[in-house]
Amino acid sequence: MRQSTLFTKTLKNPPADEISLNSRLLIRGGFIDKTMAGVYTFLPLGWRVLRKIEQIIREEMDAIGGREVLMPSLSPRWPWETTGRLEEVDVLFAVSGANEASRTKNSSEYILNSTHEEIVTPLVQKYISGYKDLPTAVYQIQTKFRNEPRPKSGLLRGREFRMKDLYSFHKDEEDLRRFYDLSKEAYWKICERLDIKEDTYIVLASGGDFTKDYSHEFQTKCETGEDLIFRDPVSGICYNREIAPVKAPAVQSFEDKKELQKVHTPGLKTVDQLVEFLGGSTKKTVKTLLYQNNDSKVIAVALRGDRQIDEEKLTKAAGENGLELAGPELIKEKTGADVGYAGLIGLPDDIDVYLDDSLQGLVNFEMGGNETDYHYTNVNFGRDIPEPDKFYDLKTAEAGDICPESGKEYETFKASEVGNIFPLNIKFSKSFNYYYNDENGEKKIVYMGSYGFGPSRVMGVLAEKFSDDRGLVWPEQVAPFKVHLLQLPDKTGEAKEKSEELYKKLVQKGVEVLYDDRPDIQAGEKFADADLIGCPYRVVVSSRTIKEGKAEVKKRGEKEAEMVEVEDLIKNS
Amino acid sequence: MRQSTLFTKTLKNPPADEISLNSRLLIRGGFIDKTMAGVYTFLPLGWRVLRKIEQIIREEMDAIGGREVLMPSLSPRWPWETTGRLEEVDVLFAVSGANEASRTKNSSEYILNSTHEEIVTPLVQKYISGYKDLPTAVYQIQTKFRNEPRPKSGLLRGREFRMKDLYSFHKDEEDLRRFYDLSKEAYWKICERLDIKEDTYIVLASGGDFTKDYSHEFQTKCETGEDLIFRDPVSGICYNREIAPVKAPAVQSFEDKKELQKVHTPGLKTVDQLVEFLGGSTKKTVKTLLYQNNDSKVIAVALRGDRQIDEEKLTKAAGENGLELAGPELIKEKTGADVGYAGLIGLPDDIDVYLDDSLQGLVNFEMGGNETDYHYTNVNFGRDIPEPDKFYDLKTAEAGDICPESGKEYETFKASEVGNIFPLNIKFSKSFNYYYNDENGEKKIVYMGSYGFGPSRVMGVLAEKFSDDRGLVWPEQVAPFKVHLLQLPDKTGEAKEKSEELYKKLVQKGVEVLYDDRPDIQAGEKFADADLIGCPYRVVVSSRTIKEGKAEVKKRGEKEAEMVEVEDLIKNS
């Protein structure tokens, strides 16, 4: 393609409000344009990259027997109502007439699909009802929509983005597991073909309310990734932050136990206020939180002042459903104090207490006084409150935490989730009453899995990983063009002639060439553009190279250029 | 592809509410599935057809220098406000959170683009500001959304559909015209490659408020097409119904003028009521309509009772803007009568009268009496009302109408608009203040054109055109597979063995084969399926053909099959 006919140009400065590395690089290189936060146009160069990524994904999905379809973005409301997700999915968009004329013609509201379980399950149900036709796998590569509140990570999180989503259907859980493992292998092949395998990890994540099993995320290390991954250095097992089991590193203390004191702390309700008033450290304070369940049963939870409660972990530990923070009235009733002064000393006996392991080993700590405007200081286990039988893991994981399994500190790193696989089991077949007839003519429920891989997100990840301070350094298999041919200005017109000739010969040979044929651009700017755009091979034709009957070839990312006979260049391209 | 692994099946009966030929054929063959009215999933077979169509369109757009991008479906509101089309486009959709949780996270409303002038103009404006970079052309092949009230033509009109839209940018109108003609040629090439050129017509249509020029539609003859085309048999020029200039065929009358009578017609306000009461024909009644313009100036329009007024034609003829039907009070003031009794006898002098040419030659006709509950009968020009200087064309075109240019009756036919090209001129560049610097450094406004071609609609047209009572008959270049290989059941297993062998050899050779390897399906059903699906070549391997060392080859659409040596078949595929 002639660069003179490429309507985009490289930009000196990306928009100031673009802060993510990937979007800054891609906007500067002329790969994408920002329409609004989280919504981008793929420009000619970027669209070429995206299509190559999508083709790699397509080939690997075809290889495991996936059948490609294109499902619609619009959906009626009923399937979303059927699964209950119309109210549950907090990024779901709805669609209706934009103006009065449009609403008058048709006042209906539709759903803009953020995922396609609600479409694909009734679809496959129409065709597949017998055991002989199972398993089957259906996929698409399509645009998805999510009502993200403040997307700011470029292509890593969009309100509108490209997604490959595959759904598999099975006669039992065992067959689902077989295909699930197959899809893992396919994903590893995709990662390998995209050159991100080394930096990608399978990460255990929550199975949601679909399953007690984990789901699996393919997380690629990436500085602006939005996920924090916890890797046990001994087993190599990786956890998503949300479910990582952690032990807080113990706070060592050699102090003797001091005398318990009740201190007047008027108006000091937060840990930070208290620490500022009393001096010391948040690590010597204890937060006590009261929760109530659906039956108004109240439990107390305590953890170190510097840690955050994880309500999912609490729910699992306490075995209670529908836990929510107690309100001011209930707190007053149970502790005798206003919000902000709850503690463990003198709580009513009917309240079960759950202690996070961040409290283990604490000496002379501070805690609410169960009396408005009062805290205790120098609280100690075994004296002021009973030494518990058990400490729990009730906290959000933090870098520096210990893996309980290995006893070693987790390695933590930021990553972007390029893919995920999900054992849906019978969640959706149950909603849609999707049964099949087995070998004996008996009705059995269908097992399902879903498998996502994000082409546009992975394009953002590739941009971040394969770049340097001068621009992008695309791997050849996804580069917009293999060769960036630069015609440098010369007075005789000979460089133009020779480069035109070379361009035509390379194109004839089927080589993908971006040909910088722009007449009025200086060599320095052409070199800078080539670095920004990042094609694997830069080939320069100038009066200097012509003298030797050669062209100068440089691999992007390498420093040294090489003079190559033009004939050899054509032959070896 | 093995048919046993294709999750779809042919259907005996499409859904009863699918009435269009194209969707019935495509649903029966397993090409599409209906998600809701006007919204379809493209199933594996259909997706293959659609992608082939899109690739043909892509190649022709690339050939005229179009640069492919992918613009987003979501848009902020501001560009649509800038052009004023947020309120004007009566099929526009808006998008916002679907539930409370989603709206709480982000309460913004976005637009779901039905077309992309609002996105592409500011986009190109960012990159192209000098004459040297003009002209440029940008296109995409993408999903579009329209809030259609009652879509019922299958793929011919969707709420969600595929569209190729190209936008061109020029330094003046002349260059726009040059590219406009080029794009016409490209569209003819597409039609030729899709085998619809012979049945496709360039049809003049309104340029909207963008231009006084016509826009051009590529209309393909098609029984369920939603447009009625008027073709002058002499010049060959085709008009969209909305703008076709027509003369009504004259009503011949050899009657003598009868005596004018005023008849009591209590409560009879419509032409049909009047005709029923008086006897005779709607063709002998005259409708009189009163319009007022923005300045409350009133005009009267009269046309024959069987014809409908075309307000756009009236607006052009009267040279008035903002014409709308007068209300009851104004009618009473001007005619002295209630709505339904206006006529031409005795109207105030300040009312200009416009007569449609359907009135020309009428004798002894009926007309409102300008008095509530009264009509005149036996009205005649030159006696009761003055013979006008001029008759106008103020009516909606109907089959049977005359072309004023040639004086011949129009040929009319139903068609589907597969493409359209539009001289936008400066409509959008004006809205977005898009100027460029010319050779002399002067600011000049950019000229634009837009060029649509509908891949999914044309797929519906192809289905209607290339089918018979047994199913689809795809042209090879868009067929889902070139060869449909049927393995017929036999007892020895030899047919299976030979057809497996043949399948593998054909695939190895790069031939696209749908291989009906289903073990428990009888020959008759396999033949019926092959006819429904409509691949160009049916190849049968059975115990009978094996005996001769051959396979049976039949072209879809032809009656006679041919026995072919297997080796020859492979060689010639």
mmCIF file of C-alpha atoms in Angstrom, chain B residues 299-560:
data_model
loop_
_atom_site.group_PDB
_atom_site.id
_atom_site.type_symbol
_atom_site.label_atom_id
_atom_site.label_comp_id
_atom_site.label_asym_id
_atom_site.label_seq_id
_atom_site.Cartn_x
_atom_site.Cartn_y
_atom_site.Cartn_z
ATOM 1 C CA ILE B 299 -53.039 27.067 -1.089
ATOM 2 C CA ALA B 300 -55.535 24.613 -2.519
ATOM 3 C CA VAL B 301 -54.590 21.409 -4.284
ATOM 4 C CA ALA B 302 -56.917 19.218 -6.272
ATOM 5 C CA LEU B 303 -56.400 15.765 -7.728
ATOM 6 C CA ARG B 304 -58.516 12.914 -8.898
ATOM 7 C CA GLY B 305 -60.213 10.866 -6.166
ATOM 8 C CA ASP B 306 -58.235 7.690 -6.906
ATOM 9 C CA ARG B 307 -54.834 9.353 -6.557
ATOM 10 C CA GLN B 308 -52.701 10.243 -3.566
ATOM 11 C CA ILE B 309 -50.989 13.568 -3.037
ATOM 12 C CA ASP B 310 -47.172 13.611 -2.929
ATOM 13 C CA GLU B 311 -46.227 16.413 -0.608
ATOM 14 C CA GLU B 312 -42.623 16.592 -1.828
ATOM 15 C CA LYS B 313 -43.838 17.164 -5.384
ATOM 16 C CA LEU B 314 -46.317 19.742 -4.130
ATOM 17 C CA THR B 315 -43.589 21.528 -2.198
ATOM 18 C CA LYS B 316 -41.451 21.711 -5.342
ATOM 19 C CA ALA B 317 -44.348 22.834 -7.559
ATOM 20 C CA ALA B 318 -45.617 25.477 -5.163
ATOM 21 C CA GLY B 319 -42.127 26.602 -4.199
ATOM 22 C CA GLU B 320 -43.305 26.812 -0.631
ATOM 23 C CA ASN B 321 -41.460 25.524 2.384
ATOM 24 C CA GLY B 322 -42.952 23.936 5.465
ATOM 25 C CA LEU B 323 -46.281 23.116 3.841
ATOM 26 C CA GLU B 324 -48.703 21.280 6.051
ATOM 27 C CA LEU B 325 -52.346 20.334 5.823
ATOM 28 C CA ALA B 326 -54.614 23.131 7.067
ATOM 29 C CA GLY B 327 -56.491 22.451 10.279
ATOM 30 C CA PRO B 328 -60.303 22.399 10.696
ATOM 31 C CA GLU B 329 -60.535 26.013 11.823
ATOM 32 C CA LEU B 330 -58.590 27.387 8.893
ATOM 33 C CA ILE B 331 -60.589 25.224 6.484
ATOM 34 C CA LYS B 332 -63.814 26.535 7.952
ATOM 35 C CA GLU B 333 -62.541 30.117 7.632
ATOM 36 C CA LYS B 334 -61.517 29.711 3.991
ATOM 37 C CA THR B 335 -64.275 27.429 2.650
ATOM 38 C CA GLY B 336 -67.064 28.097 5.086
ATOM 39 C CA ALA B 337 -67.386 24.349 5.545
ATOM 40 C CA ASP B 338 -66.225 21.562 7.826
ATOM 41 C CA VAL B 339 -63.382 19.234 6.864
ATOM 42 C CA GLY B 340 -64.413 16.984 3.950
ATOM 43 C CA TYR B 341 -66.405 19.462 1.877
ATOM 44 C CA ALA B 342 -63.714 21.666 0.325
ATOM 45 C CA GLY B 343 -63.995 22.252 -3.401
ATOM 46 C CA LEU B 344 -62.804 24.662 -6.081
ATOM 47 C CA ILE B 345 -66.062 26.541 -6.737
ATOM 48 C CA GLY B 346 -66.251 29.751 -4.789
ATOM 49 C CA LEU B 347 -62.873 29.672 -3.043
ATOM 50 C CA PRO B 348 -61.565 33.081 -1.882
ATOM 51 C CA ASP B 349 -59.434 34.807 -4.510
ATOM 52 C CA ASP B 350 -56.301 34.912 -2.332
ATOM 53 C CA ILE B 351 -55.922 31.153 -2.476
ATOM 54 C CA ASP B 352 -53.618 29.844 -5.198
ATOM 55 C CA VAL B 353 -54.913 26.660 -6.763
ATOM 56 C CA TYR B 354 -52.710 23.784 -7.968
ATOM 57 C CA LEU B 355 -54.364 21.145 -10.133
ATOM 58 C CA ASP B 356 -52.870 17.710 -10.645
ATOM 59 C CA ASP B 357 -52.818 16.459 -14.239
ATOM 60 C CA SER B 358 -55.050 13.550 -13.249
ATOM 61 C CA LEU B 359 -57.888 16.086 -13.593
ATOM 62 C CA GLN B 360 -57.094 16.833 -17.221
ATOM 63 C CA GLY B 361 -59.990 15.895 -19.488
ATOM 64 C CA LEU B 362 -62.428 15.144 -16.680
ATOM 65 C CA VAL B 363 -66.090 15.843 -17.525
ATOM 66 C CA ASN B 364 -69.096 15.993 -15.223
ATOM 67 C CA PHE B 365 -67.071 15.289 -12.065
ATOM 68 C CA GLU B 366 -67.929 15.550 -8.405
ATOM 69 C CA MET B 367 -66.367 17.917 -5.915
ATOM 70 C CA GLY B 368 -66.880 19.356 -2.431
ATOM 71 C CA GLY B 369 -69.445 22.160 -2.229
ATOM 72 C CA ASN B 370 -67.583 24.469 0.173
ATOM 73 C CA GLU B 371 -70.628 24.023 2.383
ATOM 74 C CA THR B 372 -70.945 21.423 5.120
ATOM 75 C CA ASP B 373 -72.872 18.310 3.951
ATOM 76 C CA TYR B 374 -72.975 19.445 0.285
ATOM 77 C CA HIS B 375 -71.127 18.366 -2.868
ATOM 78 C CA TYR B 376 -71.396 19.498 -6.468
ATOM 79 C CA THR B 377 -71.923 16.971 -9.239
ATOM 80 C CA ASN B 378 -71.413 17.480 -12.992
ATOM 81 C CA VAL B 379 -68.685 20.033 -12.444
ATOM 82 C CA ASN B 380 -66.840 21.027 -15.626
ATOM 83 C CA PHE B 381 -63.745 23.038 -16.451
ATOM 84 C CA GLY B 382 -64.281 26.206 -18.444
ATOM 85 C CA ARG B 383 -67.813 26.519 -17.159
ATOM 86 C CA ASP B 384 -67.911 25.982 -13.359
ATOM 87 C CA ILE B 385 -64.248 26.467 -12.696
ATOM 88 C CA PRO B 386 -61.740 28.130 -14.980
ATOM 89 C CA GLU B 387 -59.653 26.004 -17.323
ATOM 90 C CA PRO B 388 -56.193 26.238 -15.669
ATOM 91 C CA ASP B 389 -53.080 27.548 -17.426
ATOM 92 C CA LYS B 390 -51.197 24.514 -16.266
ATOM 93 C CA PHE B 391 -51.663 21.117 -14.714
ATOM 94 C CA TYR B 392 -49.012 19.853 -12.304
ATOM 95 C CA ASP B 393 -47.637 16.490 -11.242
ATOM 96 C CA LEU B 394 -48.570 16.381 -7.579
ATOM 97 C CA LYS B 395 -49.363 12.703 -7.096
ATOM 98 C CA THR B 396 -47.668 9.589 -5.903
ATOM 99 C CA ALA B 397 -46.677 7.476 -8.879
ATOM 100 C CA GLU B 398 -48.750 4.378 -9.590
ATOM 101 C CA ALA B 399 -48.262 1.446 -11.901
ATOM 102 C CA GLY B 400 -49.849 2.380 -15.240
ATOM 103 C CA ASP B 401 -48.733 6.009 -15.119
ATOM 104 C CA ILE B 402 -47.199 7.727 -18.122
ATOM 105 C CA CYS B 403 -43.653 9.042 -18.363
ATOM 106 C CA PRO B 404 -44.072 12.748 -19.267
ATOM 107 C CA GLU B 405 -40.754 12.746 -21.118
ATOM 108 C CA SER B 406 -41.484 9.910 -23.545
ATOM 109 C CA GLY B 407 -45.252 9.893 -23.351
ATOM 110 C CA LYS B 408 -45.114 6.116 -22.905
ATOM 111 C CA GLU B 409 -46.453 4.094 -20.004
ATOM 112 C CA TYR B 410 -43.762 3.271 -17.457
ATOM 113 C CA GLU B 411 -42.632 -0.270 -16.966
ATOM 114 C CA THR B 412 -42.924 -0.896 -13.259
ATOM 115 C CA PHE B 413 -41.349 -3.628 -11.175
ATOM 116 C CA LYS B 414 -40.584 -4.457 -7.596
ATOM 117 C CA ALA B 415 -36.971 -4.294 -6.564
ATOM 118 C CA SER B 416 -34.669 -4.322 -3.591
ATOM 119 C CA GLU B 417 -32.102 -1.591 -3.123
ATOM 120 C CA VAL B 418 -28.794 -3.422 -2.842
ATOM 121 C CA GLY B 419 -26.690 -0.282 -3.068
ATOM 122 C CA ASN B 420 -26.929 3.463 -3.178
ATOM 123 C CA ILE B 421 -24.610 6.336 -3.890
ATOM 124 C CA PHE B 422 -25.171 9.793 -2.579
ATOM 125 C CA PRO B 423 -23.577 13.131 -3.456
ATOM 126 C CA LEU B 424 -23.468 14.569 0.059
ATOM 127 C CA ASN B 425 -21.711 17.619 -1.314
ATOM 128 C CA ILE B 426 -21.011 19.978 1.589
ATOM 129 C CA LYS B 427 -23.814 18.921 3.948
ATOM 130 C CA PHE B 428 -21.544 17.283 6.539
ATOM 131 C CA SER B 429 -18.373 19.269 5.969
ATOM 132 C CA LYS B 430 -20.469 22.354 6.678
ATOM 133 C CA SER B 431 -21.819 20.893 9.917
ATOM 134 C CA PHE B 432 -18.330 20.012 11.122
ATOM 135 C CA ASN B 433 -16.584 23.072 9.650
ATOM 136 C CA TYR B 434 -14.402 20.864 7.543
ATOM 137 C CA TYR B 435 -12.229 23.011 5.296
ATOM 138 C CA TYR B 436 -8.904 22.294 3.606
ATOM 139 C CA ASN B 437 -6.105 24.528 2.375
ATOM 140 C CA ASP B 438 -5.903 24.692 -1.393
ATOM 141 C CA GLU B 439 -2.842 25.270 -3.621
ATOM 142 C CA ASN B 440 -2.929 28.971 -2.790
ATOM 143 C CA GLY B 441 -3.296 28.469 0.940
ATOM 144 C CA GLU B 442 -6.939 29.425 0.835
ATOM 145 C CA LYS B 443 -9.550 27.688 2.957
ATOM 146 C CA LYS B 444 -11.999 25.704 0.862
ATOM 147 C CA ILE B 445 -14.832 23.481 1.930
ATOM 148 C CA VAL B 446 -14.505 19.724 1.457
ATOM 149 C CA TYR B 447 -16.970 17.880 -0.815
ATOM 150 C CA MET B 448 -18.188 14.462 0.247
ATOM 151 C CA GLY B 449 -19.995 11.462 -1.152
ATOM 152 C CA SER B 450 -21.340 8.340 0.520
ATOM 153 C CA TYR B 451 -21.714 4.908 -1.016
ATOM 154 C CA GLY B 452 -23.597 2.040 0.591
ATOM 155 C CA PHE B 453 -23.875 -1.588 -0.413
ATOM 156 C CA GLY B 454 -25.726 -4.108 1.755
ATOM 157 C CA PRO B 455 -24.072 -7.540 1.953
ATOM 158 C CA SER B 456 -26.825 -9.150 4.036
ATOM 159 C CA ARG B 457 -29.609 -7.619 1.945
ATOM 160 C CA VAL B 458 -27.963 -8.783 -1.266
ATOM 161 C CA MET B 459 -27.700 -12.252 0.265
ATOM 162 C CA GLY B 460 -31.493 -12.170 0.628
ATOM 163 C CA VAL B 461 -31.846 -11.012 -2.974
ATOM 164 C CA LEU B 462 -29.555 -13.793 -4.175
ATOM 165 C CA ALA B 463 -31.605 -16.336 -2.240
ATOM 166 C CA GLU B 464 -34.778 -15.147 -3.959
ATOM 167 C CA LYS B 465 -33.269 -15.026 -7.424
ATOM 168 C CA PHE B 466 -31.234 -18.203 -7.269
ATOM 169 C CA SER B 467 -33.714 -20.753 -6.007
ATOM 170 C CA ASP B 468 -36.410 -23.093 -7.201
ATOM 171 C CA ASP B 469 -39.191 -25.001 -5.505
ATOM 172 C CA ARG B 470 -36.705 -27.455 -4.040
ATOM 173 C CA GLY B 471 -34.407 -24.899 -2.461
ATOM 174 C CA LEU B 472 -31.423 -22.673 -3.159
ATOM 175 C CA VAL B 473 -29.286 -22.658 -6.309
ATOM 176 C CA TRP B 474 -26.223 -20.644 -5.311
ATOM 177 C CA PRO B 475 -23.889 -19.148 -7.900
ATOM 178 C CA GLU B 476 -20.504 -20.766 -7.345
ATOM 179 C CA GLN B 477 -18.717 -17.607 -6.240
ATOM 180 C CA VAL B 478 -20.942 -17.190 -3.184
ATOM 181 C CA ALA B 479 -21.982 -20.796 -2.545
ATOM 182 C CA PRO B 480 -21.181 -22.024 0.981
ATOM 183 C CA PHE B 481 -19.307 -24.935 -0.629
ATOM 184 C CA LYS B 482 -18.553 -25.729 -4.242
ATOM 185 C CA VAL B 483 -19.229 -29.459 -3.862
ATOM 186 C CA HIS B 484 -21.822 -31.278 -1.795
ATOM 187 C CA LEU B 485 -20.505 -34.824 -1.516
ATOM 188 C CA LEU B 486 -23.129 -37.388 -0.513
ATOM 189 C CA GLN B 487 -22.137 -40.714 0.947
ATOM 190 C CA LEU B 488 -25.154 -42.962 0.436
ATOM 191 C CA PRO B 489 -25.822 -45.755 2.894
ATOM 192 C CA ASP B 490 -24.674 -49.185 1.763
ATOM 193 C CA LYS B 491 -24.315 -52.507 3.498
ATOM 194 C CA THR B 492 -20.711 -53.325 2.686
ATOM 195 C CA GLY B 493 -19.302 -50.041 3.984
ATOM 196 C CA GLU B 494 -17.523 -49.617 0.680
ATOM 197 C CA ALA B 495 -19.379 -46.398 -0.216
ATOM 198 C CA LYS B 496 -18.291 -44.938 3.073
ATOM 199 C CA GLU B 497 -14.694 -45.887 2.468
ATOM 200 C CA LYS B 498 -14.641 -44.496 -1.076
ATOM 201 C CA SER B 499 -16.425 -41.279 -0.201
ATOM 202 C CA GLU B 500 -14.090 -40.671 2.753
ATOM 203 C CA GLU B 501 -11.192 -41.094 0.377
ATOM 204 C CA LEU B 502 -12.704 -38.747 -2.172
ATOM 205 C CA TYR B 503 -13.511 -36.166 0.516
ATOM 206 C CA LYS B 504 -9.953 -36.137 1.758
ATOM 207 C CA LYS B 505 -8.499 -35.840 -1.731
ATOM 208 C CA LEU B 506 -10.796 -32.974 -2.683
ATOM 209 C CA VAL B 507 -10.059 -31.090 0.540
ATOM 210 C CA GLN B 508 -6.357 -31.668 -0.005
ATOM 211 C CA LYS B 509 -6.747 -30.094 -3.420
ATOM 212 C CA GLY B 510 -8.318 -27.042 -1.820
ATOM 213 C CA VAL B 511 -11.858 -27.716 -3.024
ATOM 214 C CA GLU B 512 -14.558 -26.528 -0.663
ATOM 215 C CA VAL B 513 -16.628 -29.614 0.126
ATOM 216 C CA LEU B 514 -19.639 -30.148 2.316
ATOM 217 C CA TYR B 515 -19.480 -33.864 2.991
ATOM 218 C CA ASP B 516 -22.715 -35.544 3.989
ATOM 219 C CA ASP B 517 -21.169 -38.297 6.074
ATOM 220 C CA ARG B 518 -24.228 -38.805 8.273
ATOM 221 C CA PRO B 519 -24.560 -42.549 8.769
ATOM 222 C CA ASP B 520 -28.259 -42.985 9.521
ATOM 223 C CA ILE B 521 -29.800 -40.758 6.881
ATOM 224 C CA GLN B 522 -31.494 -42.268 3.860
ATOM 225 C CA ALA B 523 -30.619 -41.324 0.295
ATOM 226 C CA GLY B 524 -33.881 -39.475 -0.310
ATOM 227 C CA GLU B 525 -33.328 -37.167 2.638
ATOM 228 C CA LYS B 526 -29.737 -36.525 1.595
ATOM 229 C CA PHE B 527 -30.851 -35.572 -1.908
ATOM 230 C CA ALA B 528 -33.540 -33.284 -0.536
ATOM 231 C CA ASP B 529 -31.015 -31.622 1.790
ATOM 232 C CA ALA B 530 -28.583 -31.104 -1.061
ATOM 233 C CA ASP B 531 -31.312 -29.393 -3.067
ATOM 234 C CA LEU B 532 -32.294 -27.197 -0.104
ATOM 235 C CA ILE B 533 -28.708 -26.133 0.592
ATOM 236 C CA GLY B 534 -27.978 -25.583 -3.086
ATOM 237 C CA CYS B 535 -24.247 -26.111 -3.554
ATOM 238 C CA PRO B 536 -23.349 -25.933 -7.283
ATOM 239 C CA TYR B 537 -22.167 -29.554 -7.652
ATOM 240 C CA ARG B 538 -23.713 -32.621 -6.058
ATOM 241 C CA VAL B 539 -21.416 -35.634 -6.058
ATOM 242 C CA VAL B 540 -22.893 -38.981 -5.042
ATOM 243 C CA VAL B 541 -20.893 -42.010 -4.004
ATOM 244 C CA SER B 542 -22.948 -45.190 -3.575
ATOM 245 C CA SER B 543 -22.535 -48.928 -4.033
ATOM 246 C CA ARG B 544 -23.957 -48.433 -7.504
ATOM 247 C CA THR B 545 -21.429 -45.776 -8.556
ATOM 248 C CA ILE B 546 -18.544 -47.666 -7.001
ATOM 249 C CA LYS B 547 -19.209 -50.702 -9.147
ATOM 250 C CA GLU B 548 -18.306 -48.582 -12.134
ATOM 251 C CA GLY B 549 -15.393 -46.946 -10.298
ATOM 252 C CA LYS B 550 -17.232 -43.667 -10.670
ATOM 253 C CA ALA B 551 -19.147 -40.979 -8.856
ATOM 254 C CA GLU B 552 -22.350 -39.337 -9.954
ATOM 255 C CA VAL B 553 -22.070 -35.617 -10.578
ATOM 256 C CA LYS B 554 -25.066 -33.327 -10.979
ATOM 257 C CA LYS B 555 -25.140 -29.567 -11.246
ATOM 258 C CA ARG B 556 -27.763 -27.996 -9.000
ATOM 259 C CA GLY B 557 -30.414 -26.569 -11.271
ATOM 260 C CA GLU B 558 -29.799 -29.110 -13.994
ATOM 261 C CA LYS B 559 -31.778 -32.300 -14.341
ATOM 262 C CA GLU B 560 -29.263 -34.732 -15.760
#
